[in-house]
Amino acid sequence: SVNPMAYEAQFFGFTPQTCMLRIYIAFQDYLFEVMLVVESVILKKLDGFPGCKISPLQIRKSTEKFLLFMKEHLDKLFSKMEEVLLQLVLNIPKNVLLPEDKVHEQYPYSKEQLEALQDEIHQLQKQYRAEASAGQALRAELEEQKAVQAELEKILQWFDGLENTCREHGTGNFKESFAFLTQNAKRLQDVLKDVEEKSK
Amino acid sequence: AAPGRAQMFATVVDTFLEKLVAAGSYQRFANCYRCFYKLQPEMTRSIYDQFISQLQASIKEEIQEVKNEGNLETVFNSLDKIVEEAKNREEPAWRPSGIPEEDIRSAMVPYLLKHRSYLQKILKEKEEENRKVAESVLAGRDRIAELQQQIQARKHAWQAISKEQRELVMTFKE
Amino acid sequence: FDELIVETTTKRKQWPKKILMHAIQTMKAEQE
């Protein structure tokens, strides 16, 4: 089972194994290239010795032998190096959290907790809207009250005006003056009756 | 202090290189190219030396290239810091669950919490504001009731007058 | 496989910020 080292890839931007593979392939290529150069140099040197009995095939065999040996050691050493690098350098210890994931440490919210939080927010939004429209209704009533109070005050002023008019014309208090008039009328009636009787 | 990742990386690669060179010793090389070695020992030596220095140079160059490409020096140092910060933590840290919806959730939480406290604040302000307006509305209603009573009283007073008036007229009629 | 890992983990690194940007814009718009 391959460990994709995904968390390391999140940090490095590449998978450690691929990084190592790339280095390995490069090393291997260099080894092959250098060996080919060695072989071509030796063959060229041999051209300088026409009498010598060493054939290119022999040189090729030597090259292969040395290359094989070097390749084996390269593989062995490289897998050791890879093991160390993957464990100690290109790895993120289990207890380490990357900065971009800090939030998971601070707010380990479960699905239910988050839904509860979202419900709470919806509830607050609803409440706020209700309060806002209640506020509008209250302010509307305030406006209405101003108009009504103004009307009622106008009526009261009208009454005041009426009474002031009466007062200005000597009938301070209508009620009393009517009562006074009524009394006088009655008295007049009595006097009238009295006079009539006496005159009979 | 434990060597940092950059240091460790360099050491491990250098060790690798040392061992590789040690494995590919001159003896081994001369042994493989025995026929040529017998013919030209000095030349074999110089070819071997060039082989080794070329191989080392190529490998070092490759490592440097990988370091530059991945900006490894800086990246290793910043990883060292991150690991250092977590040194007091024992238990395994959070890891992506593989379900994006799950993992984005916690990222939302701090902002939802901020949003919630903002809503709580403005709701409180709005309630307080409405409480004040409600008070003035109630006061306004009382005021109106009072005015209506006053008007009623004035009206009744006038009505009483007109009753007196009617009586007077009756008297005169009589 | 390697590309898939790198692509997925890059999203894990970058996308929460992108998503949050939109979420924050939504909340700010609602607040306004």
Coordinates of C-alpha atoms in Angstrom, one line a residue:
Chain A
S1 CA 0.0 0.0 0.0
V2 CA 1.5 3.2 -1.1
N3 CA 1.7 6.1 1.4
P4 CA 1.0 9.0 -0.9
M5 CA 2.5 11.4 1.6
A6 CA -0.3 13.8 0.7
Y7 CA 0.2 16.1 3.6
E8 CA 3.8 16.5 2.7
A9 CA 2.7 17.1 -0.9
Q10 CA 0.4 19.8 0.4
F11 CA 3.4 21.5 2.1
F12 CA 6.1 21.0 -0.5
G13 CA 4.0 21.2 -3.6
F14 CA 5.4 17.9 -4.8
T15 CA 5.3 14.4 -3.5
P16 CA 8.5 13.4 -1.8
Q17 CA 8.7 10.1 -3.6
T18 CA 8.6 11.8 -6.9
C19 CA 11.3 14.2 -5.8
M20 CA 13.5 11.2 -4.9
L21 CA 12.6 9.4 -8.1
R22 CA 13.7 12.4 -10.1
I23 CA 17.0 12.6 -8.2
Y24 CA 17.5 8.9 -8.7
I25 CA 16.9 9.0 -12.4
A26 CA 19.2 11.9 -12.8
F27 CA 22.0 10.2 -10.8
Q28 CA 21.5 7.0 -12.9
D29 CA 21.7 9.0 -16.1
Y30 CA 24.9 10.7 -15.0
L31 CA 26.5 7.4 -14.2
F32 CA 25.6 6.1 -17.6
E33 CA 26.8 9.2 -19.3
V34 CA 30.1 9.4 -17.5
M35 CA 30.7 5.7 -18.1
L36 CA 30.2 6.2 -21.8
V37 CA 32.6 9.1 -21.8
V38 CA 35.2 7.0 -19.9
E39 CA 34.7 4.2 -22.5
S40 CA 35.1 6.6 -25.5
V41 CA 38.2 8.2 -23.9
I42 CA 39.8 4.8 -23.4
L43 CA 38.9 3.7 -27.0
K44 CA 40.4 6.9 -28.3
K45 CA 43.6 6.3 -26.3
L46 CA 43.8 2.8 -27.7
D47 CA 43.7 4.2 -31.2
G48 CA 47.2 5.6 -30.3
F49 CA 48.4 2.0 -29.8
P50 CA 47.7 0.3 -33.1
G51 CA 49.7 -2.7 -32.1
C52 CA 47.8 -3.4 -29.0
K53 CA 45.5 -6.4 -28.9
I54 CA 42.7 -5.0 -26.7
S55 CA 39.5 -5.0 -28.7
P56 CA 36.6 -2.5 -28.3
L57 CA 34.5 -5.5 -27.3
Q58 CA 36.8 -6.1 -24.3
I59 CA 36.6 -2.5 -23.3
R60 CA 32.9 -2.7 -23.6
K61 CA 32.8 -5.7 -21.3
S62 CA 35.0 -3.9 -18.8
T63 CA 32.7 -0.9 -19.0
E64 CA 29.6 -3.1 -18.4
K65 CA 31.3 -4.8 -15.5
F66 CA 32.2 -1.6 -13.7
L67 CA 28.9 0.0 -14.5
L68 CA 27.0 -2.9 -13.2
F69 CA 29.0 -2.7 -10.0
M70 CA 28.5 1.0 -9.7
K71 CA 24.8 0.7 -10.5
E72 CA 24.3 -1.9 -7.7
H73 CA 26.0 0.3 -5.2
L74 CA 24.1 3.4 -6.5
D75 CA 20.8 1.5 -5.9
K76 CA 21.8 0.3 -2.5
L77 CA 23.1 3.6 -1.3
F78 CA 20.3 5.6 -2.9
S79 CA 17.6 3.5 -1.2
K80 CA 19.2 4.2 2.1
M81 CA 19.5 7.9 1.4
E82 CA 15.8 7.9 0.2
E83 CA 14.7 6.1 3.4
V84 CA 16.5 8.7 5.6
L85 CA 15.3 11.7 3.6
L86 CA 11.7 10.5 3.5
Q87 CA 11.7 9.9 7.2
L88 CA 13.7 12.9 8.5
V89 CA 13.7 15.6 5.9
L90 CA 10.8 15.4 3.5
N91 CA 8.3 14.4 6.1
I92 CA 5.8 16.1 8.3
P93 CA 5.6 14.5 11.8
K94 CA 2.2 13.2 12.8
N95 CA 1.8 15.8 15.6
V96 CA 2.4 18.7 13.2
L97 CA -0.4 20.8 11.6
L98 CA 0.4 23.0 8.7
P99 CA -0.4 26.8 9.2
E100 CA -3.2 26.7 6.6
D101 CA -4.9 24.0 8.7
K102 CA -4.5 25.7 12.0
V103 CA -8.2 26.5 12.0
H104 CA -9.0 22.8 12.5
E105 CA -7.1 22.9 15.7
Q106 CA -8.9 26.0 17.0
Y107 CA -12.4 25.1 15.8
P108 CA -12.8 21.3 15.7
Y109 CA -16.5 21.6 14.8
S110 CA -18.6 18.6 14.1
K111 CA -21.2 18.6 11.4
E112 CA -23.9 18.9 14.0
Q113 CA -22.2 21.8 15.8
L114 CA -21.8 23.7 12.6
E115 CA -25.4 23.1 11.7
A116 CA -26.4 24.3 15.1
L117 CA -24.3 27.4 14.6
Q118 CA -25.9 28.1 11.2
D119 CA -29.4 27.6 12.7
E120 CA -28.5 30.0 15.4
I121 CA -27.5 32.5 12.7
H122 CA -30.7 32.0 10.8
Q123 CA -32.7 32.4 14.0
L124 CA -30.9 35.7 14.7
Q125 CA -31.5 36.9 11.2
K126 CA -35.2 36.2 11.6
Q127 CA -35.3 37.9 15.0
Y128 CA -33.5 40.9 13.6
R129 CA -36.0 41.2 10.7
A130 CA -38.9 40.9 13.1
E131 CA -37.4 43.6 15.3
A132 CA -36.7 45.8 12.3
S133 CA -40.3 45.6 11.1
A134 CA -41.6 46.1 14.6
G135 CA -39.5 49.2 14.8
Q136 CA -41.0 50.4 11.6
A137 CA -44.5 49.8 12.8
L138 CA -43.7 51.7 16.0
R139 CA -42.3 54.6 14.2
A140 CA -45.3 54.6 11.9
E141 CA -47.6 54.8 14.9
L142 CA -45.5 57.6 16.3
E143 CA -46.0 59.6 13.2
E144 CA -49.7 58.8 13.3
Q145 CA -49.9 59.9 16.9
K146 CA -48.3 63.2 16.1
A147 CA -51.0 63.9 13.5
V148 CA -53.8 62.8 15.9
Q149 CA -52.4 64.8 18.8
A150 CA -52.2 67.8 16.5
E151 CA -55.9 67.3 15.5
L152 CA -57.0 66.8 19.1
E153 CA -55.0 69.9 20.3
K154 CA -56.7 71.8 17.5
I155 CA -60.1 70.8 18.8
L156 CA -59.1 71.8 22.4
Q157 CA -57.9 75.1 21.1
W158 CA -61.2 75.6 19.3
F159 CA -63.0 75.0 22.6
D160 CA -60.6 77.5 24.2
G161 CA -61.3 80.0 21.5
L162 CA -65.0 79.5 22.0
E163 CA -64.8 80.1 25.8
N164 CA -62.5 83.1 25.3
T165 CA -65.0 84.6 22.9
C166 CA -67.7 84.2 25.5
R167 CA -65.5 85.6 28.2
E168 CA -64.8 88.6 26.0
H169 CA -68.5 89.3 25.7
G170 CA -69.2 89.3 29.4
T171 CA -70.6 85.8 29.7
G172 CA -67.7 84.4 31.6
N173 CA -69.2 81.1 32.2
F174 CA -72.1 80.1 29.9
K175 CA -73.5 77.5 32.3
E176 CA -73.7 79.9 35.1
S177 CA -75.1 82.7 32.9
F178 CA -77.8 80.3 31.5
A179 CA -78.6 79.2 35.1
F180 CA -78.7 82.8 36.2
L181 CA -80.9 83.7 33.2
T182 CA -83.2 80.7 33.9
Q183 CA -83.4 81.7 37.6
N184 CA -84.2 85.3 36.6
A185 CA -86.7 84.2 34.0
K186 CA -88.4 82.0 36.7
R187 CA -88.4 84.8 39.1
L188 CA -89.8 87.1 36.5
Q189 CA -92.5 84.5 35.9
D190 CA -93.3 84.4 39.6
V191 CA -93.4 88.3 39.8
L192 CA -95.6 88.3 36.7
K193 CA -97.9 85.7 38.2
D194 CA -97.9 87.8 41.4
V195 CA -98.8 91.0 39.6
E196 CA -101.5 89.3 37.6
E197 CA -103.1 87.9 40.8
K198 CA -102.9 91.3 42.5
S199 CA -104.4 93.0 39.5
K200 CA -107.4 90.6 39.5
Chain B
A1 CA 20.0 21.8 18.6
A2 CA 19.1 19.0 16.2
P3 CA 20.4 19.8 12.7
G4 CA 17.7 21.4 10.6
R5 CA 16.3 19.7 7.5
A6 CA 18.5 21.7 5.2
Q7 CA 21.6 20.6 7.1
M8 CA 20.4 17.0 7.2
F9 CA 19.6 17.0 3.5
A10 CA 23.1 18.2 2.7
T11 CA 24.7 15.7 5.1
V12 CA 22.8 12.8 3.8
V13 CA 23.5 13.6 0.1
D14 CA 27.2 14.2 0.9
T15 CA 27.4 10.8 2.7
F16 CA 25.7 9.2 -0.2
L17 CA 28.2 10.7 -2.6
E18 CA 31.2 9.7 -0.4
K19 CA 30.0 6.1 -0.2
L20 CA 29.3 5.9 -3.9
V21 CA 32.8 7.2 -4.6
A22 CA 34.3 4.8 -2.0
A23 CA 32.4 1.9 -3.6
G24 CA 33.7 2.9 -7.1
S25 CA 37.3 2.7 -5.9
Y26 CA 40.3 3.0 -8.2
Q27 CA 41.2 -0.6 -7.5
R28 CA 37.8 -1.7 -8.6
F29 CA 38.0 0.5 -11.7
A30 CA 41.5 -0.7 -12.6
N31 CA 40.4 -4.2 -11.9
C32 CA 37.5 -3.9 -14.4
Y33 CA 39.7 -2.2 -17.0
R34 CA 42.6 -4.6 -16.3
C35 CA 43.8 -4.9 -19.9
F36 CA 43.9 -1.1 -20.4
Y37 CA 45.3 -0.6 -16.9
K38 CA 48.3 -2.9 -17.7
L39 CA 48.9 -1.0 -20.9
Q40 CA 48.6 2.5 -19.5
P41 CA 48.4 2.6 -15.7
E42 CA 48.9 6.4 -15.4
M43 CA 46.4 7.1 -18.0
T44 CA 43.9 4.8 -16.3
R45 CA 44.4 6.8 -13.1
S46 CA 43.8 10.1 -14.7
I47 CA 40.8 8.8 -16.6
Y48 CA 39.4 7.4 -13.3
D49 CA 40.1 10.7 -11.5
Q50 CA 38.2 12.6 -14.2
F51 CA 35.4 10.0 -14.0
I52 CA 35.0 10.5 -10.3
S53 CA 35.2 14.3 -10.4
Q54 CA 32.8 14.5 -13.3
L55 CA 30.3 12.2 -11.5
Q56 CA 30.5 14.1 -8.3
A57 CA 30.1 17.4 -10.2
S58 CA 27.0 16.1 -12.0
I59 CA 25.4 14.8 -8.9
K60 CA 26.1 18.0 -6.9
E61 CA 24.7 20.1 -9.8
E62 CA 21.6 18.0 -9.9
I63 CA 21.1 18.4 -6.2
Q64 CA 21.6 22.1 -6.4
E65 CA 19.1 22.3 -9.3
V66 CA 16.5 20.3 -7.3
K67 CA 17.1 22.6 -4.3
N68 CA 16.7 25.7 -6.5
E69 CA 13.6 24.4 -8.2
G70 CA 11.8 23.4 -5.0
N71 CA 13.3 26.4 -3.1
L72 CA 14.2 23.6 -0.7
E73 CA 16.5 25.6 1.6
T74 CA 13.7 28.1 2.5
V75 CA 11.0 25.4 2.6
F76 CA 13.1 23.2 4.9
N77 CA 13.7 26.0 7.3
S78 CA 10.1 27.0 7.4
L79 CA 9.1 23.3 8.0
D80 CA 11.7 23.2 10.8
K81 CA 9.9 26.2 12.4
I82 CA 6.5 24.6 12.0
V83 CA 7.7 21.4 13.6
E84 CA 9.4 23.4 16.4
E85 CA 6.1 25.1 17.2
A86 CA 4.4 21.8 17.5
K87 CA 7.0 20.2 19.8
N88 CA 4.7 20.4 22.8
R89 CA 2.0 18.5 21.1
E90 CA 2.0 14.8 21.6
E91 CA -1.2 13.6 20.0
P92 CA -1.4 13.2 16.2
A93 CA -2.6 16.4 14.6
W94 CA -5.6 16.9 12.3
R95 CA -5.3 15.6 8.8
P96 CA -7.5 16.2 5.8
S97 CA -10.4 13.8 5.9
G98 CA -10.6 13.4 2.2
I99 CA -14.1 14.8 2.2
P100 CA -13.8 18.5 1.2
E101 CA -17.2 19.4 2.6
E102 CA -16.1 18.1 6.0
D103 CA -12.8 19.9 5.9
I104 CA -14.1 23.3 4.7
R105 CA -16.5 23.4 7.7
S106 CA -14.0 24.3 10.3
A107 CA -12.5 26.9 8.1
M108 CA -15.9 28.6 8.0
V109 CA -16.4 28.5 11.8
P110 CA -14.4 31.5 12.9
Y111 CA -16.3 33.7 10.3
L112 CA -19.6 32.3 11.3
L113 CA -18.9 33.0 14.9
K114 CA -18.0 36.5 14.0
H115 CA -21.1 36.8 12.0
R116 CA -23.2 35.5 14.9
S117 CA -21.8 37.9 17.4
Y118 CA -22.4 40.8 14.9
L119 CA -26.0 39.7 14.5
Q120 CA -26.3 39.4 18.3
K121 CA -25.0 42.9 18.7
I122 CA -27.2 44.6 16.1
L123 CA -30.2 42.6 17.4
K124 CA -29.6 43.9 20.9
E125 CA -29.2 47.4 19.6
K126 CA -32.4 47.1 17.6
E127 CA -34.3 45.7 20.6
E128 CA -33.0 48.6 22.8
E129 CA -34.0 51.1 20.1
N130 CA -37.4 49.6 19.8
R131 CA -37.9 49.5 23.5
K132 CA -37.4 53.3 23.6
V133 CA -39.7 53.9 20.6
A134 CA -42.3 51.6 22.2
E135 CA -42.1 53.7 25.4
S136 CA -42.8 56.9 23.4
V137 CA -45.6 55.1 21.6
L138 CA -47.2 54.2 24.9
A139 CA -46.7 57.7 26.2
G140 CA -48.3 59.0 23.0
R141 CA -51.3 56.7 23.4
D142 CA -51.7 58.0 27.0
R143 CA -51.4 61.5 25.7
I144 CA -54.1 60.9 23.1
A145 CA -56.4 59.3 25.6
E146 CA -55.9 62.3 27.9
L147 CA -56.7 64.7 25.1
Q148 CA -59.8 62.7 24.2
Q149 CA -60.9 62.8 27.8
Q150 CA -60.4 66.6 27.9
I151 CA -62.4 66.9 24.7
Q152 CA -65.1 64.7 26.1
A153 CA -65.2 66.8 29.2
R154 CA -65.4 70.1 27.2
K155 CA -68.1 68.6 25.0
H156 CA -70.2 67.4 28.0
A157 CA -69.8 70.9 29.6
W158 CA -71.2 72.4 26.4
Q159 CA -73.9 69.8 26.2
A160 CA -74.8 70.7 29.8
I161 CA -75.0 74.3 28.8
S162 CA -77.3 73.5 25.9
K163 CA -79.5 71.6 28.4
E164 CA -79.7 74.8 30.5
Q165 CA -80.4 76.7 27.3
R166 CA -83.3 74.5 26.5
E167 CA -84.7 75.0 29.9
L168 CA -84.4 78.7 29.6
V169 CA -86.1 78.7 26.3
M170 CA -88.9 76.5 27.8
T171 CA -89.3 79.1 30.5
F172 CA -89.6 81.9 28.0
K173 CA -92.0 79.8 26.0
E174 CA -94.2 79.4 29.1
Chain C
F1 CA -1.2 9.2 -9.5
D2 CA 1.5 11.6 -8.5
E3 CA -0.2 14.5 -10.4
L4 CA -3.5 13.6 -8.8
I5 CA -1.9 13.8 -5.3
V6 CA -0.2 17.2 -6.1
E7 CA -3.4 18.6 -7.7
T8 CA -5.6 17.4 -4.8
T9 CA -3.3 18.6 -2.1
T10 CA -2.8 22.0 -3.8
K11 CA -6.6 22.4 -3.7
R12 CA -6.6 21.5 -0.1
K13 CA -4.1 24.2 0.5
Q14 CA -5.6 26.9 -1.6
W15 CA -9.3 26.4 -1.9
P16 CA -10.4 27.0 1.7
K17 CA -9.1 30.6 1.3
K18 CA -10.9 31.1 -2.0
I19 CA -14.1 29.7 -0.6
L20 CA -13.8 31.8 2.5
M21 CA -13.4 34.9 0.5
H22 CA -16.8 34.3 -1.1
A23 CA -18.3 33.4 2.2
I24 CA -17.0 36.5 3.9
Q25 CA -18.2 38.6 1.0
T26 CA -21.6 37.1 1.4
M27 CA -21.6 37.9 5.1
K28 CA -20.4 41.4 4.6
A29 CA -23.0 42.0 1.9
E30 CA -25.7 40.7 4.3
Q31 CA -24.4 42.9 7.1
E32 CA -24.4 45.9 4.8

